[in-house]
């Protein structure tokens, strides 16, 4: 469903007049969520004066404020700021095993610890300022950027910025700026996605008001008062128990004790974010006025309270009580609900399931513009929606690991605005994977790079070279291609990332159960036909007569010289090179006879 927007969204106060200018910055990020926080850190590290404004007391969004502190995906893709955040968690808790506490994820942590780490990371950046409990009220486009009026608990103030980034949970800034967007499910006739519904609709994914429970000991009784209008019926078959009469119906029911370990966090705490007859809740709040949004969130919180009461009284977990030491809230609940879906802007490009599933077969070659990577399945939560007949079968649709194209962050026709988090230009189907925490962290980091370059070069984000953004990301040890078998510790990692983005050497993507992989096969020999196909895709027509099935070192050097001449660039290590020695730019030397075959990673280094 396509929605067009004016300048002031429902639920926001219209502010007349211009309050005093309080700050002028290169980059302004409204929303210190998962993406917004990383965008701010990255932009500041590149020397851009940066301000993050956040409505709550915490940075992190779903990572912290929403309580979804079990990281889904990217375990094999330790990229950029996601890898840095994970390493901080390892340091805090005592290593990788100390956060591998639940079976839903390899990395679980207390939300308060995540918030603490993010605050420390932000505080370390001299060019970054964060203002909490602050909301945007009016946004105006000016000649060289944006003028934004904010209100906080103390005052109303104005900020001007060269580049504005939307890091909000629901894309509210994009709406305020008048960016066209879409909500709900797309029609397969528009996106070309076979598993999408025939007709578009306004159904979004369930949201969840997560709870963090704590085990207070086997003799403790932490049972909450019975919630008003409590009904256990929706929760009866949340796990395998005597009261559930639908066993054998095809739905997987886990052992109840095992189910509770799903989101077990360090510190004897448990994340309650259970989709099977649990605390998922349907409410499309995206375009609701603010008061109606709040009312829907209260219903979602009530639903979770009912589920907690069910766990305590029906399943015997009375010793599991709300962890009142976790969130700075009066009731011990997270600061915000967990939104799986928001507005999706119309960007320079739209990333579809076809682009994700078969990147090398698409005429647009969007994988060449990759700026963030992901490997989680297409995971949609729709069990709480009242009419299941309208929901297509998209549960855990298999995909390989993938990269998100840069153009998804840039709205059409809106200069100096970048949109990130769950509001990037993807289809409803694809959002089921790109919504996950690591991907949002990495699209946020890319947004920070793009914003910093834009402000420094005094051009719009759309005018920045994709390769410039990718170069900065690689320098920050962030993947631009999802090759999990070539980690950053390898000396040829950068070459594989760069040459992978040209498409000259392609990897192999596949789904293996829960593992979604794209392999580069670095130690395999370089196949002549594959190399020829890759070059022809880049500069057709290209002909070269290889002597054998595999590429020899001498042939690899000849190919490299031809390409260097074609692009009219002086390539260190190619001109006047000795035929039996290749010295890479990383200082690694190896001697190869001219007729010896080269591996795929060696070919990548030579081409690089």
XYZ file of C-alpha atoms in Angstrom:
608
model
C 0.000 0.000 0.000
C 1.516 3.307 -1.094
C 1.118 6.357 1.100
C 2.124 9.915 0.239
C 2.933 12.364 2.973
C 2.720 16.050 3.761
C 5.136 17.893 5.998
C 3.715 17.438 9.509
C 2.858 13.909 10.693
C -0.077 13.117 12.910
C 0.830 13.132 16.563
C 3.505 15.831 16.284
C 3.063 19.389 17.477
C 3.159 22.112 14.854
C 5.584 24.746 16.061
C 5.237 28.274 14.708
C 8.142 30.659 14.571
C 11.829 29.876 14.864
C 13.330 29.361 18.324
C 16.954 30.412 18.807
C 19.599 28.455 16.919
C 21.261 26.207 19.448
C 23.486 24.108 17.226
C 24.875 23.909 13.712
C 26.276 20.529 12.707
C 27.436 18.620 9.658
C 25.242 15.593 10.389
C 22.003 15.499 12.372
C 20.564 12.099 13.267
C 17.019 12.030 14.577
C 16.525 8.754 16.416
C 19.293 7.084 18.403
C 18.102 3.579 17.645
C 20.117 0.661 16.334
C 20.978 2.346 13.024
C 21.023 5.935 14.249
C 23.563 5.216 16.972
C 25.958 3.525 14.562
C 25.489 6.290 11.995
C 26.464 8.867 14.605
C 29.546 6.988 15.765
C 30.772 6.436 12.209
C 30.144 9.995 10.996
C 31.958 11.396 14.034
C 34.910 9.070 13.484
C 35.261 10.565 10.024
C 35.494 14.059 11.501
C 31.940 15.249 10.858
C 30.356 17.262 13.663
C 27.393 15.096 14.571
C 24.324 15.317 16.804
C 22.024 12.419 17.726
C 18.652 13.247 19.260
C 16.795 10.431 20.986
C 13.302 10.338 22.513
C 14.189 7.901 25.309
C 16.926 7.802 27.959
C 18.935 5.186 26.034
C 20.708 4.679 22.749
C 20.199 1.451 20.821
C 16.521 1.128 19.909
C 15.627 -2.539 19.547
C 19.060 -3.589 20.884
C 18.400 -2.007 24.258
C 15.310 0.172 24.676
C 12.999 -2.491 23.189
C 14.702 -5.323 25.067
C 15.521 -7.472 22.010
C 18.954 -8.308 23.348
C 19.449 -11.576 21.477
C 21.273 -10.909 18.215
C 19.766 -12.632 15.185
C 22.174 -13.453 12.379
C 25.586 -12.313 11.144
C 27.433 -14.662 13.501
C 29.694 -15.616 10.589
C 29.869 -12.042 9.290
C 31.610 -10.022 12.051
C 31.416 -6.745 10.189
C 32.306 -3.206 11.193
C 30.552 -1.682 14.192
C 28.513 -4.857 14.705
C 31.787 -6.736 15.291
C 33.020 -3.958 17.574
C 29.833 -4.012 19.642
C 30.021 -7.808 19.893
C 33.642 -7.620 21.031
C 32.664 -5.141 23.757
C 30.054 -7.641 24.959
C 32.687 -10.395 24.990
C 34.975 -8.176 27.047
C 32.214 -7.264 29.497
C 30.950 -10.789 30.129
C 34.182 -12.742 29.720
C 34.330 -14.127 26.203
C 32.097 -15.593 23.472
C 30.879 -18.532 25.563
C 29.601 -16.226 28.308
C 27.063 -14.632 25.933
C 26.062 -17.876 24.196
C 23.463 -18.497 26.891
C 20.212 -19.078 24.968
C 19.430 -21.230 21.969
C 17.947 -18.535 19.735
C 21.258 -16.725 19.291
C 25.012 -16.906 19.773
C 25.057 -13.463 21.393
C 22.683 -12.586 24.234
C 23.105 -9.814 26.784
C 21.216 -7.700 29.301
C 19.639 -4.667 27.588
C 21.071 -2.349 30.239
C 24.562 -3.604 29.417
C 23.982 -3.012 25.713
C 22.824 0.531 26.474
C 25.883 1.116 28.658
C 28.276 -0.042 25.934
C 26.598 2.089 23.271
C 26.723 5.151 25.505
C 30.416 4.578 26.134
C 31.109 4.185 22.414
C 29.261 7.432 21.710
C 30.991 9.285 24.546
C 34.390 8.302 23.124
C 33.759 10.341 19.961
C 34.811 13.986 20.323
C 32.718 15.103 17.341
C 29.534 13.414 18.571
C 26.906 14.837 20.910
C 23.805 12.979 22.094
C 20.653 14.648 23.432
C 18.191 12.367 25.156
C 14.464 12.862 25.806
C 14.306 15.079 22.726
C 11.758 14.989 19.891
C 11.549 16.673 16.492
C 8.558 18.951 16.022
C 9.154 20.638 12.679
C 11.478 19.976 9.762
C 12.234 22.437 6.970
C 14.469 22.060 3.944
C 16.857 24.979 3.543
C 19.307 25.813 0.756
C 22.279 23.836 2.040
C 20.615 21.335 4.335
C 17.910 21.189 6.979
C 16.435 23.222 9.776
C 14.862 21.153 12.580
C 13.002 22.347 15.655
C 13.122 20.110 18.722
C 11.443 20.028 22.099
C 12.881 18.469 25.215
C 11.739 18.363 28.821
C 13.517 21.683 29.365
C 13.241 23.756 26.209
C 12.540 24.197 22.511
C 15.542 24.714 20.262
C 16.640 24.730 16.642
C 19.397 22.815 14.833
C 20.668 23.315 11.309
C 22.525 20.521 9.552
C 24.043 19.810 6.173
C 22.819 16.202 6.150
C 19.815 14.784 8.000
C 19.507 11.074 8.853
C 16.234 9.402 9.824
C 17.081 6.867 12.520
C 13.589 6.656 14.041
C 11.742 3.410 14.723
C 8.920 4.092 12.250
C 10.440 6.465 9.690
C 8.771 9.513 11.210
C 11.390 11.953 9.910
C 10.985 10.726 6.337
C 7.272 11.318 6.696
C 7.781 14.802 8.142
C 10.067 15.619 5.216
C 7.437 14.519 2.704
C 9.193 11.393 1.425
C 6.852 8.960 -0.375
C 6.773 5.583 1.340
C 4.982 2.266 1.443
C 3.523 0.176 4.246
C 2.117 -3.325 4.337
C 2.553 -6.093 1.810
C 3.524 -5.423 -1.792
C 1.843 -7.050 -4.781
C 3.863 -9.739 -6.508
C 2.801 -8.136 -9.779
C 4.747 -5.007 -8.808
C 7.848 -6.477 -7.138
C 8.150 -9.716 -9.106
C 8.440 -11.715 -5.869
C 6.697 -15.068 -6.308
C 5.885 -15.485 -2.594
C 4.294 -12.044 -2.205
C 0.480 -11.809 -2.272
C -1.283 -11.143 -5.574
C -2.738 -7.894 -4.248
C -1.118 -5.315 -1.989
C -2.548 -4.850 1.503
C -1.842 -2.869 4.667
C -0.908 -5.849 6.873
C 2.388 -5.404 8.707
C 4.293 -7.756 10.987
C 3.279 -8.267 14.609
C 4.988 -6.067 17.163
C 6.039 -7.292 20.602
C 6.260 -5.646 23.982
C 9.199 -7.674 25.232
C 9.664 -8.465 28.922
C 12.870 -9.341 30.742
C 12.236 -11.811 33.555
C 14.660 -12.853 36.266
C 14.929 -16.170 38.075
C 14.690 -15.227 41.749
C 15.294 -18.781 42.978
C 13.155 -21.917 43.144
C 11.435 -20.932 46.383
C 10.523 -17.406 45.308
C 7.015 -16.419 44.288
C 7.065 -13.430 41.955
C 3.569 -13.928 40.560
C 2.141 -10.626 39.349
C -1.476 -9.601 40.081
C -3.928 -11.088 37.600
C -4.243 -8.612 34.696
C -7.690 -7.191 34.073
C -9.739 -9.304 31.619
C -7.100 -12.048 31.734
C -7.844 -15.009 29.464
C -5.371 -17.914 29.212
C -6.850 -19.248 25.958
C -4.457 -17.525 23.512
C -1.434 -18.998 25.320
C -2.487 -22.606 25.972
C -0.350 -24.047 23.152
C 2.686 -21.856 23.640
C 4.673 -25.011 24.436
C 4.158 -28.757 24.866
C 1.911 -29.119 27.929
C -1.061 -31.222 29.052
C -3.627 -28.490 28.387
C -2.717 -28.114 24.714
C -5.020 -30.247 22.572
C -3.580 -29.399 19.146
C -0.565 -31.709 19.313
C 0.118 -33.365 16.003
C -1.484 -30.542 14.041
C 1.805 -29.762 12.318
C 2.848 -26.889 14.547
C 6.115 -27.441 16.385
C 5.629 -27.331 20.148
C 8.756 -27.137 22.266
C 9.190 -28.520 25.748
C 8.146 -25.728 28.138
C 11.409 -25.664 30.079
C 13.353 -25.665 26.835
C 11.179 -22.846 25.494
C 12.105 -20.659 28.455
C 15.787 -21.104 27.607
C 15.156 -19.581 24.161
C 16.156 -16.101 25.263
C 18.171 -16.874 28.396
C 20.472 -13.928 29.072
C 23.485 -13.649 31.366
C 22.634 -12.773 34.973
C 19.812 -15.355 35.332
C 17.555 -13.226 33.151
C 15.217 -14.272 30.354
C 14.036 -12.360 27.303
C 10.329 -13.030 26.718
C 9.847 -12.515 22.994
C 8.130 -15.772 22.057
C 6.214 -15.999 18.771
C 4.306 -19.284 19.205
C 1.099 -18.372 21.029
C 3.210 -16.015 23.091
C 3.450 -12.252 23.382
C 3.452 -11.147 19.739
C 0.665 -8.622 19.208
C -0.893 -7.173 16.079
C -1.233 -3.406 15.833
C -0.497 -1.273 12.805
C 0.539 1.949 14.527
C 2.659 3.376 11.733
C 0.301 6.163 10.680
C -1.713 6.522 13.868
C -1.880 9.806 15.807
C 0.393 9.808 18.830
C -2.323 9.150 21.413
C -3.685 6.216 19.441
C -0.175 4.808 19.129
C 0.268 4.993 22.885
C -3.071 3.272 23.456
C -2.059 0.426 21.113
C 1.249 0.030 22.936
C -0.556 -0.222 26.262
C -2.673 -3.049 24.831
C 0.492 -4.800 23.662
C 2.000 -4.397 27.124
C -1.197 -5.763 28.698
C -0.964 -8.781 26.369
C 2.577 -9.453 27.577
C 1.471 -9.100 31.212
C -1.196 -11.718 30.550
C 1.445 -13.994 29.040
C 3.731 -13.535 32.050
C 0.826 -14.369 34.366
C 0.136 -17.488 32.273
C 3.778 -18.595 32.518
C 3.749 -18.059 36.280
C 0.405 -19.645 37.118
C -0.320 -22.194 34.380
C 3.191 -23.420 33.635
C 4.687 -23.107 37.124
C 7.320 -20.433 36.519
C 6.275 -18.400 39.561
C 9.912 -17.823 40.498
C 10.404 -15.890 37.242
C 9.548 -12.254 37.958
C 9.950 -8.988 36.072
C 13.574 -7.844 36.310
C 13.040 -4.450 37.919
C 16.772 -3.619 37.743
C 16.903 -3.665 33.952
C 15.074 -0.642 32.484
C 14.697 2.927 33.796
C 10.908 2.537 33.802
C 8.368 2.506 36.599
C 6.919 -0.899 35.667
C 10.139 -2.692 34.699
C 9.112 -2.917 31.047
C 11.244 -1.820 28.081
C 11.131 1.825 27.066
C 9.572 1.087 23.671
C 7.852 -1.838 21.948
C 9.722 -3.927 19.393
C 8.642 -2.886 15.901
C 9.475 -5.408 13.196
C 8.219 -3.183 10.435
C 7.916 0.505 9.654
C 7.495 2.787 6.668
C 9.618 1.788 3.701
C 10.770 4.751 1.654
C 10.919 4.898 -2.115
C 14.649 5.037 -2.624
C 16.907 5.392 -5.610
C 16.647 1.597 -5.814
C 14.333 -0.941 -4.219
C 15.884 -4.149 -2.897
C 13.670 -7.151 -3.721
C 13.706 -10.837 -2.834
C 14.978 -11.599 -6.325
C 17.960 -9.301 -5.756
C 18.587 -10.998 -2.423
C 18.117 -14.616 -3.522
C 19.893 -14.492 -6.906
C 22.078 -11.399 -6.928
C 24.288 -12.454 -9.846
C 21.318 -13.153 -12.138
C 19.681 -9.725 -11.972
C 20.123 -7.130 -14.744
C 20.624 -4.337 -12.198
C 23.661 -5.937 -10.460
C 22.762 -4.239 -7.164
C 25.194 -6.473 -5.276
C 28.013 -4.367 -6.755
C 26.781 -1.444 -4.660
C 26.693 -3.389 -1.380
C 27.248 -1.459 1.851
C 25.935 -3.838 4.542
C 25.603 -7.604 4.835
C 23.093 -10.012 6.348
C 22.517 -13.733 6.535
C 19.237 -14.263 8.394
C 16.270 -15.976 6.678
C 13.224 -14.014 5.600
C 11.431 -14.175 8.964
C 7.930 -12.706 9.202
C 5.741 -12.683 12.318
C 2.048 -12.703 11.435
C 0.531 -15.232 13.849
C -1.327 -12.539 15.816
C -3.158 -11.157 12.782
C -6.887 -11.982 12.906
C -7.280 -13.289 9.323
C -4.600 -15.811 8.437
C -6.127 -16.406 4.991
C -4.571 -13.098 3.876
C -1.058 -14.064 4.930
C 1.145 -15.828 2.330
C 3.507 -18.595 3.422
C 6.729 -16.631 3.930
C 7.951 -18.148 7.197
C 11.743 -18.570 7.066
C 11.948 -18.367 3.296
C 15.512 -19.483 2.496
C 17.995 -17.017 1.013
C 21.788 -16.912 0.784
C 23.727 -14.304 2.694
C 23.424 -10.988 0.917
C 24.495 -7.351 0.735
C 22.199 -4.336 0.941
C 22.641 -1.804 -1.907
C 23.561 1.787 -1.120
C 20.614 3.242 -3.054
C 18.149 1.864 -0.495
C 19.285 4.567 1.964
C 18.713 7.509 -0.380
C 15.127 8.707 -0.957
C 14.133 9.787 -4.419
C 14.017 13.544 -4.928
C 15.061 14.585 -1.414
C 18.567 16.013 -1.272
C 20.736 15.733 1.834
C 18.410 13.219 3.502
C 19.416 9.646 4.357
C 17.028 7.050 5.776
C 18.103 3.964 7.684
C 16.985 1.313 10.205
C 13.787 -0.512 9.130
C 12.669 2.281 6.796
C 15.134 1.676 3.963
C 13.900 1.049 0.418
C 13.207 -2.679 0.500
C 10.096 -4.718 -0.168
C 7.882 -6.010 2.596
C 9.247 -9.521 2.017
C 12.889 -8.428 2.212
C 12.241 -6.412 5.382
C 11.769 -9.787 7.095
C 15.564 -10.145 6.988
C 16.977 -6.624 6.745
C 15.090 -5.653 9.941
C 17.464 -7.741 12.088
C 19.833 -5.998 14.509
C 23.201 -6.552 12.770
C 21.893 -5.416 9.384
C 20.414 -2.273 10.934
C 23.720 -1.617 12.693
C 25.573 -1.918 9.405
C 23.166 0.128 7.281
C 23.488 2.741 10.019
C 27.269 2.644 9.751
C 27.003 3.057 5.970
C 24.621 5.981 6.474
C 27.236 7.598 8.700
C 29.920 7.176 6.038
C 27.638 8.585 3.331
C 26.606 11.567 5.463
C 30.173 12.427 6.458
C 31.402 12.259 2.851
C 28.451 14.325 1.663
C 29.015 17.091 4.202
C 32.771 17.151 3.675
C 32.595 17.223 -0.127
C 29.647 19.633 -0.137
C 27.585 17.481 -2.498
C 24.374 15.548 -1.974
C 24.512 11.912 -0.810
C 23.274 10.793 -4.234
C 26.345 12.400 -5.811
C 28.837 10.447 -3.689
C 30.562 7.589 -5.508
C 29.504 4.151 -4.367
C 33.150 3.111 -4.419
C 34.084 5.951 -2.068
C 31.538 4.737 0.462
C 32.693 1.138 0.062
C 36.335 2.172 0.475
C 35.609 3.867 3.802
C 33.585 0.889 4.987
C 36.375 -1.542 4.138
C 38.807 0.686 6.040
C 36.437 0.302 9.002
C 36.558 -3.517 8.564
C 32.964 -3.596 7.376
C 31.967 -6.116 4.740
C 30.519 -4.912 1.453
C 30.186 -8.492 0.131
C 28.857 -11.367 2.292
C 31.761 -13.820 1.928
C 31.832 -15.598 5.281
C 34.738 -17.891 4.334
C 37.109 -14.905 4.011
C 37.106 -13.129 7.411
C 38.769 -9.734 8.006
C 41.759 -11.437 9.644
C 42.868 -12.831 6.291
C 45.495 -10.703 4.511
C 43.520 -10.922 1.265
C 40.162 -9.951 2.809
C 40.182 -6.437 1.343
C 41.059 -7.686 -2.138
C 38.244 -10.236 -2.037
C 35.778 -7.581 -0.875
C 36.780 -5.137 -3.612
C 36.999 -7.615 -6.478
C 33.804 -9.296 -5.289
C 32.073 -5.939 -5.706
C 33.192 -5.733 -9.340
C 31.625 -9.106 -10.149
C 34.744 -10.299 -11.972
C 35.009 -13.160 -9.472
C 31.674 -14.273 -8.031
C 30.907 -16.377 -5.004
C 28.386 -19.132 -4.486
C 25.286 -18.431 -2.409
C 23.157 -21.115 -0.815
C 20.834 -21.915 2.052
C 21.824 -24.781 4.360
C 19.123 -25.161 6.976
C 19.437 -22.165 9.284
C 22.763 -21.232 7.710
C 22.524 -18.770 4.836
C 25.911 -18.562 3.196
C 27.790 -17.054 0.310
C 31.218 -18.582 -0.147
C 34.111 -17.189 -2.123
C 36.061 -20.491 -2.067
C 39.373 -18.628 -1.762
C 41.627 -21.694 -1.954
C 39.969 -23.214 -5.010
C 41.740 -22.821 -8.338
C 40.573 -19.991 -10.572
C 38.488 -21.453 -13.389
C 39.282 -19.864 -16.759
C 35.693 -19.795 -18.022
C 34.413 -18.181 -14.810
C 37.047 -15.447 -14.982
C 36.265 -14.792 -18.640
C 32.524 -14.559 -17.896
C 33.167 -12.091 -15.074
C 35.329 -9.815 -17.201
C 32.859 -9.955 -20.078
C 30.115 -8.799 -17.752
C 32.241 -5.790 -16.843
C 33.714 -4.839 -20.250
C 32.086 -6.745 -23.105
C 33.186 -8.011 -25.515
C 36.354 -9.443 -24.013
C 38.183 -12.392 -25.511
C 41.222 -14.242 -24.295
C 42.424 -17.763 -25.115
C 43.290 -19.641 -21.946
C 45.458 -22.691 -22.377
C 43.738 -24.863 -19.791
C 40.683 -25.172 -17.536
C 42.427 -23.201 -14.819
C 44.207 -19.841 -14.945
C 47.996 -19.869 -14.782
C 50.000 -17.211 -12.986
C 51.377 -15.927 -16.293
C 47.838 -15.632 -17.706
C 46.629 -13.903 -14.558
C 49.339 -11.268 -14.959
C 48.549 -10.802 -18.659
C 44.858 -10.334 -17.867
C 45.724 -7.836 -15.154
C 47.855 -5.769 -17.544
C 45.088 -5.749 -20.154
C 42.542 -4.536 -17.619
C 44.942 -1.925 -16.248
C 45.428 -0.573 -19.748
C 41.686 -0.626 -20.379
C 40.952 1.482 -17.331
C 43.977 3.694 -18.041
C 45.230 3.467 -14.505
C 48.703 2.969 -13.154
C 48.468 -0.180 -11.068
C 51.333 -0.754 -8.608
C 52.752 -4.223 -8.972
C 51.585 -4.736 -12.542
C 53.965 -2.661 -14.676
C 57.418 -4.217 -15.203
C 56.617 -7.051 -12.821
C 58.893 -10.068 -12.803
C 57.122 -13.125 -14.206
C 57.924 -15.363 -11.247
C 57.130 -13.071 -8.337
C 54.092 -11.167 -7.211
C 54.292 -8.815 -4.240
C 50.930 -7.678 -2.912
C 50.232 -4.248 -1.505
C 49.851 -5.853 1.926
C 53.523 -6.814 2.010
C 52.993 -10.527 1.408
C 55.459 -12.149 -0.983
C 55.059 -15.442 -2.737
C 56.880 -17.000 -5.641
C 54.835 -18.779 -8.297
C 56.166 -20.397 -11.468
C 54.596 -18.784 -14.560
C 52.765 -21.993 -15.540
C 51.416 -22.737 -12.042
C 47.691 -22.286 -11.454
C 46.471 -19.465 -9.227
C 43.806 -19.745 -6.574
C 40.729 -17.548 -6.490
C 42.115 -15.401 -3.673
C 45.423 -14.974 -5.538
C 43.509 -13.929 -8.636
C 41.590 -11.413 -6.540
C 44.848 -9.978 -5.191
C 46.360 -9.687 -8.662
C 43.251 -7.987 -10.035
C 42.976 -5.724 -7.008
